[in-house]
Amino acid sequence: MTVLDQRLSHDDASDWEASAPDVEPTAEWAAEIRRLADARGATLLAHNYQLPAIQDVADHVGDSLALSRIAAEAPEGTIVFCGVHFMAETAKILSPDKTVLIPDARAGCSLADSITAEDLRAWKAEHPGAVVVSYVNTTAAVKAETDICCTSSNAVDVVRSIPADREVLFCPDQFLGAHVRRVTGRENMHVWAGECHVHAGINGEELSDQARSHPDAELFVHPECGCATSALYLAGEGAFPAERVKILSTGGMIDAARQSQARQVLVATEVGMLHQLRRAAPEIDFRAVNDRASCRFMKMITPGALLRCLQEGRDVIEVDPEIAEKARRSVQRMIEIGQPGSGE
């Protein structure tokens, strides 16, 4: 049974439904959320993939690492992380003295769940002396077994910082790893076969169909997507102008949207991203390459769940101090290499 299966067991679901019935995200709800946050001395963080209502009520919206770094500098003693479990763990790693809450502790991540600390230790044993680079979309336990973390926006720089004669173990996302290996040309880089089920489901065929149906659009493609290679192929074959194909982190998409002169942009990532893109550039017509690409774990953070979290002060995120210290070092090494950008 995987971590996600454990979190989504029937008993857990029944207990949750009994204690946190959903509510409509009305203006009254938003006012109560803000009142409770102020009373609890909490800063509210919302990932770009959250429901629009959750994004709109938050103090800060963005990528997980950027949010965790913002929270570490915030004066509030409590962090409420509207995202998935590994994100709240990262916030706790960077803010060990603060209370970190997640509105639904069952909200896992298929990508983070694709490699365990035990898996990584066994892989390291097969490649003694290799440098482990782990995407921030991993658990605290995996980060603790990691030499350097990375985000999708700085993964290439992180790998390039490693001496050319050292083997690299890159985990857990196979599509981001393939992108980094393609850009760096690194032959001694081994990539773990993990994936985000949502991004992997955005396939090259539907991307090609959408691109050909909207020949004047730009393409924003997240490197976790299974269709990233197809996007580059379209550009390489001349089927789509190369300057309009952009492989971007979610933070990079926001920056690109603000600078774009396009009238229409096709977006290959989780559909929650469209809300922030439309706010950043309301004059652009943003369309999902796959409008079914919705993460059910992200969407477990409902208005009712957030309300219950602030009312009851749960669910609390705890990370073993020894694991947190080791994990913090892998994140700090990444930051020392250079600006980690906006995150994943």
Tab-separated table of C-alpha atoms in Angstrom:
chain	number	residue	atom	x	y	z
A	1	MET	CA	0.000	0.000	0.000
A	2	THR	CA	1.435	3.393	-0.977
A	3	VAL	CA	1.444	6.516	1.145
A	4	LEU	CA	-1.406	7.883	-0.970
A	5	ASP	CA	-3.459	4.728	-0.480
A	6	GLN	CA	-2.973	5.004	3.270
A	7	ARG	CA	-4.063	8.637	3.281
A	8	LEU	CA	-7.107	7.897	1.154
A	9	SER	CA	-8.388	4.891	3.096
A	10	HIS	CA	-12.142	4.600	3.535
A	11	ASP	CA	-12.013	5.211	7.288
A	12	ASP	CA	-10.004	8.384	6.850
A	13	ALA	CA	-12.434	9.637	4.219
A	14	SER	CA	-15.435	8.883	6.428
A	15	ASP	CA	-13.890	10.636	9.422
A	16	TRP	CA	-13.055	13.651	7.280
A	17	GLU	CA	-16.534	13.967	5.796
A	18	ALA	CA	-18.018	13.796	9.284
A	19	SER	CA	-15.798	16.550	10.650
A	20	ALA	CA	-15.432	18.922	7.695
A	21	PRO	CA	-18.569	19.290	5.566
A	22	ASP	CA	-17.949	21.527	2.601
A	23	VAL	CA	-19.185	25.095	2.407
A	24	GLU	CA	-19.730	27.566	-0.388
A	25	PRO	CA	-16.863	30.070	-0.853
A	26	THR	CA	-19.023	33.136	-0.328
A	27	ALA	CA	-17.907	36.612	0.678
A	28	GLU	CA	-18.962	35.746	4.234
A	29	TRP	CA	-16.771	32.621	4.128
A	30	ALA	CA	-13.787	34.649	2.894
A	31	ALA	CA	-14.285	37.229	5.649
A	32	GLU	CA	-14.425	34.487	8.278
A	33	ILE	CA	-11.274	32.862	6.896
A	34	ARG	CA	-9.428	36.158	7.127
A	35	ARG	CA	-10.768	36.788	10.654
A	36	LEU	CA	-9.664	33.350	11.847
A	37	ALA	CA	-6.259	33.684	10.204
A	38	ASP	CA	-5.679	36.985	11.970
A	39	ALA	CA	-6.865	35.561	15.284
A	40	ARG	CA	-4.545	32.560	14.950
A	41	GLY	CA	-1.591	34.676	13.813
A	42	ALA	CA	-1.384	32.690	10.592
A	43	THR	CA	-0.177	33.385	7.084
A	44	LEU	CA	-2.176	31.582	4.387
A	45	LEU	CA	-0.261	30.055	1.467
A	46	ALA	CA	-1.953	28.669	-1.646
A	47	HIS	CA	-0.291	26.760	-4.431
A	48	ASN	CA	-1.032	27.723	-8.038
A	49	TYR	CA	-3.029	24.501	-8.516
A	50	GLN	CA	-5.508	25.228	-5.728
A	51	LEU	CA	-9.171	26.071	-6.297
A	52	PRO	CA	-9.633	29.718	-7.358
A	53	ALA	CA	-11.492	30.575	-4.141
A	54	ILE	CA	-8.612	29.257	-2.053
A	55	GLN	CA	-6.094	31.220	-4.125
A	56	ASP	CA	-8.139	34.400	-3.797
A	57	VAL	CA	-8.327	34.282	0.009
A	58	ALA	CA	-4.631	33.479	0.564
A	59	ASP	CA	-1.922	35.922	1.616
A	60	HIS	CA	0.500	34.467	-0.935
A	61	VAL	CA	-0.005	32.346	-4.064
A	62	GLY	CA	2.775	30.632	-5.972
A	63	ASP	CA	5.002	27.570	-6.219
A	64	SER	CA	5.745	25.431	-3.194
A	65	LEU	CA	9.377	26.428	-2.641
A	66	ALA	CA	8.744	30.134	-3.187
A	67	LEU	CA	5.846	29.975	-0.724
A	68	SER	CA	7.931	28.140	1.871
A	69	ARG	CA	10.690	30.740	1.603
A	70	ILE	CA	8.155	33.577	1.922
A	71	ALA	CA	6.630	31.903	4.984
A	72	ALA	CA	10.038	31.525	6.617
A	73	GLU	CA	10.432	35.318	6.481
A	74	ALA	CA	6.862	36.129	7.521
A	75	PRO	CA	6.287	37.496	11.036
A	76	GLU	CA	3.372	35.141	11.704
A	77	GLY	CA	4.073	32.111	13.889
A	78	THR	CA	1.660	29.802	12.052
A	79	ILE	CA	1.736	28.736	8.411
A	80	VAL	CA	-1.374	27.299	6.776
A	81	PHE	CA	-0.275	25.597	3.576
A	82	CYS	CA	-3.029	25.012	1.032
A	83	GLY	CA	-1.266	22.465	-1.113
A	84	VAL	CA	-0.167	18.855	-0.850
A	85	HIS	CA	1.673	17.150	1.982
A	86	PHE	CA	5.281	17.437	0.784
A	87	MET	CA	4.823	21.198	0.342
A	88	ALA	CA	3.760	21.650	3.952
A	89	GLU	CA	6.725	19.480	4.990
A	90	THR	CA	9.074	21.774	3.077
A	91	ALA	CA	7.592	24.778	4.867
A	92	LYS	CA	8.222	23.039	8.205
A	93	ILE	CA	11.803	22.202	7.159
A	94	LEU	CA	12.510	25.877	6.424
A	95	SER	CA	10.531	27.139	9.454
A	96	PRO	CA	11.209	24.565	12.190
A	97	ASP	CA	10.075	26.860	14.993
A	98	LYS	CA	6.724	27.674	13.402
A	99	THR	CA	3.469	25.736	13.500
A	100	VAL	CA	2.595	24.416	10.049
A	101	LEU	CA	-0.946	23.311	9.259
A	102	ILE	CA	-2.403	21.651	6.167
A	103	PRO	CA	-6.198	21.695	5.718
A	104	ASP	CA	-6.281	18.011	4.697
A	105	ALA	CA	-3.396	15.763	5.741
A	106	ARG	CA	-4.537	13.127	3.216
A	107	ALA	CA	-3.591	15.398	0.312
A	108	GLY	CA	-0.616	13.499	-1.060
A	109	CYS	CA	1.278	13.614	-4.353
A	110	SER	CA	1.712	10.802	-6.865
A	111	LEU	CA	5.127	12.167	-7.871
A	112	ALA	CA	6.480	12.466	-4.319
A	113	ASP	CA	5.039	9.023	-3.594
A	114	SER	CA	6.943	7.475	-6.534
A	115	ILE	CA	10.190	7.209	-4.529
A	116	THR	CA	10.791	6.477	-0.846
A	117	ALA	CA	13.879	7.055	1.280
A	118	GLU	CA	14.441	3.282	1.211
A	119	ASP	CA	14.254	3.281	-2.598
A	120	LEU	CA	16.774	6.096	-2.773
A	121	ARG	CA	19.200	4.453	-0.350
A	122	ALA	CA	19.134	1.267	-2.436
A	123	TRP	CA	19.707	3.255	-5.653
A	124	LYS	CA	22.631	5.093	-4.059
A	125	ALA	CA	24.169	1.764	-3.045
A	126	GLU	CA	24.171	0.741	-6.723
A	127	HIS	CA	26.035	3.949	-7.668
A	128	PRO	CA	28.568	4.723	-4.919
A	129	GLY	CA	29.960	8.226	-5.184
A	130	ALA	CA	27.082	9.545	-7.288
A	131	VAL	CA	25.545	12.931	-6.508
A	132	VAL	CA	21.828	12.779	-5.735
A	133	VAL	CA	19.693	15.581	-7.150
A	134	SER	CA	16.088	15.499	-5.982
A	135	TYR	CA	13.233	17.636	-7.194
A	136	VAL	CA	11.581	19.627	-4.394
A	137	ASN	CA	8.454	17.558	-5.109
A	138	THR	CA	9.680	14.887	-2.701
A	139	THR	CA	9.108	13.959	0.919
A	140	ALA	CA	11.277	15.251	3.750
A	141	ALA	CA	12.742	11.751	4.157
A	142	VAL	CA	13.886	11.707	0.519
A	143	LYS	CA	15.302	15.226	0.788
A	144	ALA	CA	17.297	14.003	3.791
A	145	GLU	CA	18.947	11.379	1.544
A	146	THR	CA	19.655	14.003	-1.131
A	147	ASP	CA	22.807	15.986	-1.855
A	148	ILE	CA	21.185	18.903	-3.699
A	149	CYS	CA	17.528	19.708	-4.294
A	150	CYS	CA	16.291	21.440	-7.431
A	151	THR	CA	13.203	23.062	-8.891
A	152	SER	CA	12.059	22.772	-12.472
A	153	SER	CA	13.341	26.292	-13.101
A	154	ASN	CA	16.891	25.637	-11.844
A	155	ALA	CA	17.359	21.867	-12.375
A	156	VAL	CA	19.647	22.467	-15.356
A	157	ASP	CA	21.859	24.862	-13.356
A	158	VAL	CA	22.012	22.448	-10.415
A	159	VAL	CA	23.126	19.535	-12.608
A	160	ARG	CA	25.637	21.728	-14.447
A	161	SER	CA	27.175	22.698	-11.095
A	162	ILE	CA	28.212	19.079	-10.476
A	163	PRO	CA	31.674	18.057	-11.768
A	164	ALA	CA	31.394	16.362	-15.153
A	165	ASP	CA	33.102	13.186	-13.973
A	166	ARG	CA	30.574	12.554	-11.167
A	167	GLU	CA	27.564	10.356	-11.790
A	168	VAL	CA	24.221	12.018	-11.108
A	169	LEU	CA	21.135	10.298	-9.736
A	170	PHE	CA	18.104	12.462	-10.588
A	171	CYS	CA	14.740	11.790	-8.991
A	172	PRO	CA	11.869	11.365	-9.031
A	173	ASP	CA	10.379	12.867	-12.208
A	174	GLN	CA	11.386	11.106	-15.415
A	175	PHE	CA	10.132	13.852	-17.730
A	176	LEU	CA	11.939	16.661	-15.916
A	177	GLY	CA	15.010	14.424	-15.782
A	178	ALA	CA	14.812	13.764	-19.515
A	179	HIS	CA	14.523	17.504	-20.136
A	180	VAL	CA	17.609	18.219	-17.992
A	181	ARG	CA	19.616	15.452	-19.656
A	182	ARG	CA	18.609	16.766	-23.094
A	183	VAL	CA	19.626	20.341	-22.275
A	184	THR	CA	22.885	19.488	-20.497
A	185	GLY	CA	23.897	16.594	-22.763
A	186	ARG	CA	24.990	14.753	-19.649
A	187	GLU	CA	25.561	11.038	-20.319
A	188	ASN	CA	26.369	9.947	-16.754
A	189	MET	CA	22.972	11.043	-15.408
A	190	HIS	CA	20.545	8.358	-14.259
A	191	VAL	CA	16.864	9.252	-14.023
A	192	TRP	CA	14.291	7.682	-11.703
A	193	ALA	CA	11.119	6.492	-13.455
A	194	GLY	CA	8.629	8.522	-11.441
A	195	GLU	CA	5.910	10.830	-12.686
A	196	CYS	CA	3.068	13.134	-11.721
A	197	HIS	CA	-0.073	11.329	-12.839
A	198	VAL	CA	-1.677	14.610	-13.929
A	199	HIS	CA	1.245	15.892	-15.993
A	200	ALA	CA	1.979	12.463	-17.448
A	201	GLY	CA	-1.612	12.366	-18.667
A	202	ILE	CA	-1.155	15.437	-20.886
A	203	ASN	CA	0.016	13.580	-23.961
A	204	GLY	CA	1.815	14.604	-27.114
A	205	GLU	CA	-1.054	13.771	-29.431
A	206	GLU	CA	-3.479	16.190	-27.824
A	207	LEU	CA	-0.775	18.849	-27.618
A	208	SER	CA	-0.076	18.431	-31.350
A	209	ASP	CA	-3.788	18.591	-32.155
A	210	GLN	CA	-4.250	21.750	-30.089
A	211	ALA	CA	-1.158	23.410	-31.553
A	212	ARG	CA	-2.268	22.738	-35.109
A	213	SER	CA	-5.790	23.974	-34.308
A	214	HIS	CA	-4.402	27.223	-32.845
A	215	PRO	CA	-1.438	28.078	-35.097
A	216	ASP	CA	-1.077	31.623	-33.749
A	217	ALA	CA	-0.950	30.634	-30.080
A	218	GLU	CA	2.044	30.288	-27.802
A	219	LEU	CA	2.674	27.033	-25.937
A	220	PHE	CA	3.484	27.046	-22.210
A	221	VAL	CA	4.555	23.514	-21.269
A	222	HIS	CA	5.602	22.325	-17.828
A	223	PRO	CA	8.669	20.038	-17.999
A	224	GLU	CA	6.874	17.426	-15.859
A	225	CYS	CA	4.497	16.866	-18.773
A	226	GLY	CA	4.725	13.779	-20.905
A	227	CYS	CA	4.159	16.061	-23.885
A	228	ALA	CA	7.269	18.246	-23.371
A	229	THR	CA	9.268	16.196	-25.874
A	230	SER	CA	6.422	16.477	-28.385
A	231	ALA	CA	6.417	20.260	-27.989
A	232	LEU	CA	10.121	20.423	-28.787
A	233	TYR	CA	9.604	18.030	-31.697
A	234	LEU	CA	6.902	20.291	-33.162
A	235	ALA	CA	9.311	23.217	-32.961
A	236	GLY	CA	12.243	21.227	-34.343
A	237	GLU	CA	10.250	19.971	-37.308
A	238	GLY	CA	8.980	23.436	-38.129
A	239	ALA	CA	5.378	22.459	-37.420
A	240	PHE	CA	5.187	25.226	-34.838
A	241	PRO	CA	7.443	28.297	-34.491
A	242	ALA	CA	10.218	27.469	-32.033
A	243	GLU	CA	10.068	30.905	-30.394
A	244	ARG	CA	6.470	30.194	-29.366
A	245	VAL	CA	7.252	26.907	-27.585
A	246	LYS	CA	8.258	27.565	-23.976
A	247	ILE	CA	9.162	24.876	-21.431
A	248	LEU	CA	8.484	26.608	-18.118
A	249	SER	CA	8.023	26.085	-14.400
A	250	THR	CA	4.717	27.358	-13.043
A	251	GLY	CA	6.466	30.485	-11.760
A	252	GLY	CA	8.093	30.876	-15.159
A	253	MET	CA	4.658	30.733	-16.761
A	254	ILE	CA	3.512	33.726	-14.708
A	255	ASP	CA	6.585	35.725	-15.727
A	256	ALA	CA	6.166	34.737	-19.390
A	257	ALA	CA	2.472	35.629	-19.343
A	258	ARG	CA	3.250	39.165	-18.178
A	259	GLN	CA	5.726	39.594	-21.024
A	260	SER	CA	3.798	37.822	-23.777
A	261	GLN	CA	2.380	39.662	-26.772
A	262	ALA	CA	0.305	36.645	-27.816
A	263	ARG	CA	-3.457	36.825	-28.025
A	264	GLN	CA	-3.806	33.158	-27.099
A	265	VAL	CA	-1.700	30.729	-25.037
A	266	LEU	CA	-2.104	26.963	-24.775
A	267	VAL	CA	-1.126	25.755	-21.309
A	268	ALA	CA	0.105	22.244	-20.547
A	269	THR	CA	-0.023	21.839	-16.781
A	270	GLU	CA	-2.622	21.363	-14.030
A	271	VAL	CA	-5.730	23.433	-14.784
A	272	GLY	CA	-5.578	25.404	-11.526
A	273	MET	CA	-2.712	27.361	-13.089
A	274	LEU	CA	-5.117	29.107	-15.450
A	275	HIS	CA	-6.520	31.250	-12.624
A	276	GLN	CA	-3.209	32.972	-11.866
A	277	LEU	CA	-2.292	33.257	-15.550
A	278	ARG	CA	-5.574	35.023	-16.296
A	279	ARG	CA	-4.980	37.381	-13.391
A	280	ALA	CA	-1.440	38.100	-14.590
A	281	ALA	CA	-2.481	38.820	-18.196
A	282	PRO	CA	-6.266	39.230	-18.483
A	283	GLU	CA	-6.018	40.303	-22.125
A	284	ILE	CA	-4.695	36.867	-23.186
A	285	ASP	CA	-6.940	33.887	-23.915
A	286	PHE	CA	-5.372	31.064	-21.858
A	287	ARG	CA	-6.568	27.582	-22.732
A	288	ALA	CA	-5.718	24.238	-21.170
A	289	VAL	CA	-4.162	21.692	-23.511
A	290	ASN	CA	-6.067	19.114	-21.467
A	291	ASP	CA	-8.991	20.555	-19.508
A	292	ARG	CA	-9.266	17.304	-17.514
A	293	ALA	CA	-5.772	17.743	-16.028
A	294	SER	CA	-6.970	18.381	-12.489
A	295	CYS	CA	-5.152	17.019	-9.424
A	296	ARG	CA	-7.661	15.483	-7.027
A	297	PHE	CA	-5.169	15.766	-4.182
A	298	MET	CA	-4.772	19.526	-4.676
A	299	LYS	CA	-8.541	19.857	-4.825
A	300	MET	CA	-8.923	18.131	-1.436
A	301	ILE	CA	-8.179	21.549	0.050
A	302	THR	CA	-11.768	22.742	-0.070
A	303	PRO	CA	-13.318	25.857	1.472
A	304	GLY	CA	-14.739	23.659	4.233
A	305	ALA	CA	-11.393	22.035	4.900
A	306	LEU	CA	-9.664	25.407	5.193
A	307	LEU	CA	-12.383	26.670	7.526
A	308	ARG	CA	-12.051	23.612	9.768
A	309	CYS	CA	-8.257	23.933	9.766
A	310	LEU	CA	-8.408	27.490	11.077
A	311	GLN	CA	-11.192	26.754	13.548
A	312	GLU	CA	-9.538	23.683	15.088
A	313	GLY	CA	-5.839	24.270	14.443
A	314	ARG	CA	-5.334	21.044	12.517
A	315	ASP	CA	-3.833	19.163	10.765
A	316	VAL	CA	-0.360	19.828	12.196
A	317	ILE	CA	2.712	18.922	10.135
A	318	GLU	CA	5.602	17.416	12.071
A	319	VAL	CA	9.017	16.465	10.657
A	320	ASP	CA	11.569	14.529	12.664
A	321	PRO	CA	14.261	17.081	13.658
A	322	GLU	CA	17.146	14.929	12.418
A	323	ILE	CA	15.452	14.369	9.044
A	324	ALA	CA	14.540	18.055	8.853
A	325	GLU	CA	18.151	19.116	9.472
A	326	LYS	CA	19.481	16.856	6.705
A	327	ALA	CA	16.701	17.891	4.329
A	328	ARG	CA	17.353	21.563	5.048
A	329	ARG	CA	20.981	21.147	3.992
A	330	SER	CA	19.976	19.782	0.572
A	331	VAL	CA	17.633	22.735	0.027
A	332	GLN	CA	20.255	25.260	1.201
A	333	ARG	CA	22.868	23.782	-1.158
A	334	MET	CA	20.480	24.440	-4.031
A	335	ILE	CA	19.937	28.028	-2.919
A	336	GLU	CA	23.713	28.563	-2.676
A	337	ILE	CA	24.151	27.485	-6.308
A	338	GLY	CA	21.930	30.310	-7.453
A	339	GLN	CA	18.475	31.795	-7.389
A	340	PRO	CA	16.071	28.842	-7.337
A	341	GLY	CA	13.475	30.867	-9.198
A	342	SER	CA	9.822	30.602	-8.343
A	343	GLY	CA	9.883	26.897	-7.580
A	344	GLU	CA	8.500	23.840	-9.285
